[in-house]
C-alpha cells in the first residue's frame, strides 16, 4: 500500500505516510475519503504528508485525482478548511514544488526534511 494513515493522526490532524508509487486508488480509497471525513467532522484540516525513503512519486492517475480534489477545495469556499500542510521527506524537487504551489493553497504549507518529522508534527499540530 502506498498510502497509510499514521498513528499521529488525531482530531483535525491527518498524518499520511506515502511509500512506493502513489496510485489513483490510493487517493480514491484512502486519501480523499479520510480528508472528506475530517473536513465534515471538524470544518478545518491540518495535513502532514510523510514521503518515506521508498517513495517513488505519483502515477498519472494519482496526479489527476489530486488535481480534482485540489480544485474542488481551492478558492474562497476553502478558506479555513486547510489550515496547515506539512510536506516531509521525499526529494528536494517535491519540497520545492510544494513551496512554489503553496502560495495557491488557502492555508500555510511548509516543507521539512525527513529527519525533521517530529518538528513537522509539532508544527502541523500547533
GROMACS .gro file of C-alpha atoms in nm:
model
  126
    1UNK     CA    1   0.000   0.000   0.000
    2UNK     CA    2   0.140   0.337  -0.096
    3UNK     CA    3  -0.069   0.547   0.145
    4UNK     CA    4  -0.140   0.478   0.511
    5UNK     CA    5  -0.285   0.687   0.790
    6UNK     CA    6  -0.021   0.732   1.060
    7UNK     CA    7  -0.088   0.683   1.433
    8UNK     CA    8  -0.007   1.051   1.490
    9UNK     CA    9  -0.340   1.144   1.329
   10UNK     CA   10  -0.593   1.279   1.577
   11UNK     CA   11  -0.876   1.529   1.577
   12UNK     CA   12  -0.841   1.752   1.272
   13UNK     CA   13  -0.480   1.640   1.205
   14UNK     CA   14  -0.433   1.384   0.928
   15UNK     CA   15  -0.083   1.237   0.906
   16UNK     CA   16  -0.022   1.025   0.596
   17UNK     CA   17   0.280   0.809   0.510
   18UNK     CA   18   0.340   0.775   0.137
   19UNK     CA   19   0.564   0.493   0.016
   20UNK     CA   20   0.627   0.330  -0.319
   21UNK     CA   21   0.429   0.475  -0.608
   22UNK     CA   22   0.107   0.660  -0.526
   23UNK     CA   23  -0.186   0.545  -0.742
   24UNK     CA   24  -0.532   0.681  -0.817
   25UNK     CA   25  -0.673   0.400  -0.599
   26UNK     CA   26  -0.468   0.534  -0.305
   27UNK     CA   27  -0.648   0.865  -0.348
   28UNK     CA   28  -0.993   0.714  -0.403
   29UNK     CA   29  -0.970   0.452  -0.126
   30UNK     CA   30  -0.766   0.624   0.148
   31UNK     CA   31  -0.658   0.982   0.096
   32UNK     CA   32  -0.973   1.157  -0.032
   33UNK     CA   33  -1.230   0.974   0.188
   34UNK     CA   34  -1.027   1.042   0.503
   35UNK     CA   35  -0.985   1.412   0.421
   36UNK     CA   36  -1.356   1.447   0.338
   37UNK     CA   37  -1.447   1.271   0.665
   38UNK     CA   38  -1.229   1.504   0.872
   39UNK     CA   39  -1.343   1.817   0.688
   40UNK     CA   40  -1.704   1.722   0.756
   41UNK     CA   41  -1.635   1.645   1.123
   42UNK     CA   42  -1.407   1.939   1.204
   43UNK     CA   43  -1.459   2.202   0.935
   44UNK     CA   44  -1.083   2.257   0.914
   45UNK     CA   45  -0.797   2.021   0.845
   46UNK     CA   46  -0.424   2.005   0.912
   47UNK     CA   47  -0.233   1.758   0.695
   48UNK     CA   48   0.112   1.604   0.724
   49UNK     CA   49   0.240   1.411   0.423
   50UNK     CA   50   0.545   1.199   0.506
   51UNK     CA   51   0.715   1.070   0.191
   52UNK     CA   52   0.936   0.791   0.327
   53UNK     CA   53   1.263   0.670   0.174
   54UNK     CA   54   1.080   0.424  -0.055
   55UNK     CA   55   0.851   0.692  -0.205
   56UNK     CA   56   0.880   0.684  -0.586
   57UNK     CA   57   0.631   0.952  -0.683
   58UNK     CA   58   0.285   0.962  -0.834
   59UNK     CA   59   0.125   0.768  -1.117
   60UNK     CA   60  -0.060   0.991  -1.367
   61UNK     CA   61  -0.398   0.882  -1.229
   62UNK     CA   62  -0.294   0.986  -0.879
   63UNK     CA   63  -0.191   1.330  -1.004
   64UNK     CA   64  -0.530   1.364  -1.171
   65UNK     CA   65  -0.717   1.266  -0.852
   66UNK     CA   66  -0.505   1.514  -0.654
   67UNK     CA   67  -0.575   1.789  -0.907
   68UNK     CA   68  -0.952   1.724  -0.899
   69UNK     CA   69  -0.958   1.726  -0.519
   70UNK     CA   70  -0.741   2.037  -0.503
   71UNK     CA   71  -0.952   2.239  -0.745
   72UNK     CA   72  -1.271   2.138  -0.564
   73UNK     CA   73  -1.125   2.274  -0.238
   74UNK     CA   74  -0.946   2.590  -0.353
   75UNK     CA   75  -1.076   2.943  -0.361
   76UNK     CA   76  -1.298   3.142  -0.126
   77UNK     CA   77  -1.501   2.839  -0.015
   78UNK     CA   78  -1.182   2.667   0.101
   79UNK     CA   79  -1.067   2.945   0.333
   80UNK     CA   80  -1.024   2.789   0.675
   81UNK     CA   81  -1.063   2.431   0.550
   82UNK     CA   82  -0.693   2.359   0.503
   83UNK     CA   83  -0.520   2.529   0.792
   84UNK     CA   84  -0.172   2.379   0.757
   85UNK     CA   85   0.002   2.131   0.528
   86UNK     CA   86   0.343   1.986   0.616
   87UNK     CA   87   0.534   1.808   0.340
   88UNK     CA   88   0.802   1.587   0.493
   89UNK     CA   89   1.079   1.396   0.317
   90UNK     CA   90   1.077   1.299  -0.046
   91UNK     CA   91   1.315   1.452  -0.292
   92UNK     CA   92   1.417   1.814  -0.277
   93UNK     CA   93   1.223   1.856  -0.602
   94UNK     CA   94   0.892   1.765  -0.429
   95UNK     CA   95   0.963   2.001  -0.141
   96UNK     CA   96   1.046   2.287  -0.379
   97UNK     CA   97   0.735   2.216  -0.582
   98UNK     CA   98   0.535   2.230  -0.261
   99UNK     CA   99   0.693   2.562  -0.169
  100UNK     CA  100   0.606   2.704  -0.512
  101UNK     CA  101   0.245   2.581  -0.522
  102UNK     CA  102   0.194   2.651  -0.152
  103UNK     CA  103   0.110   3.008  -0.244
  104UNK     CA  104  -0.205   2.879  -0.417
  105UNK     CA  105  -0.323   2.699  -0.104
  106UNK     CA  106  -0.574   2.864   0.128
  107UNK     CA  107  -0.366   2.770   0.437
  108UNK     CA  108   0.002   2.750   0.530
  109UNK     CA  109   0.232   2.499   0.361
  110UNK     CA  110   0.577   2.419   0.492
  111UNK     CA  111   0.838   2.166   0.376
  112UNK     CA  112   1.060   1.960   0.608
  113UNK     CA  113   1.348   1.716   0.567
  114UNK     CA  114   1.262   1.354   0.661
  115UNK     CA  115   1.488   1.386   0.966
  116UNK     CA  116   1.262   1.668   1.090
  117UNK     CA  117   0.944   1.457   1.111
  118UNK     CA  118   0.892   1.532   1.483
  119UNK     CA  119   0.933   1.906   1.421
  120UNK     CA  120   0.684   1.885   1.133
  121UNK     CA  121   0.431   1.706   1.356
  122UNK     CA  122   0.467   1.975   1.622
  123UNK     CA  123   0.426   2.249   1.362
  124UNK     CA  124   0.116   2.100   1.197
  125UNK     CA  125  -0.050   2.043   1.537
  126UNK     CA  126   0.024   2.394   1.672
   0.00000   0.00000   0.00000
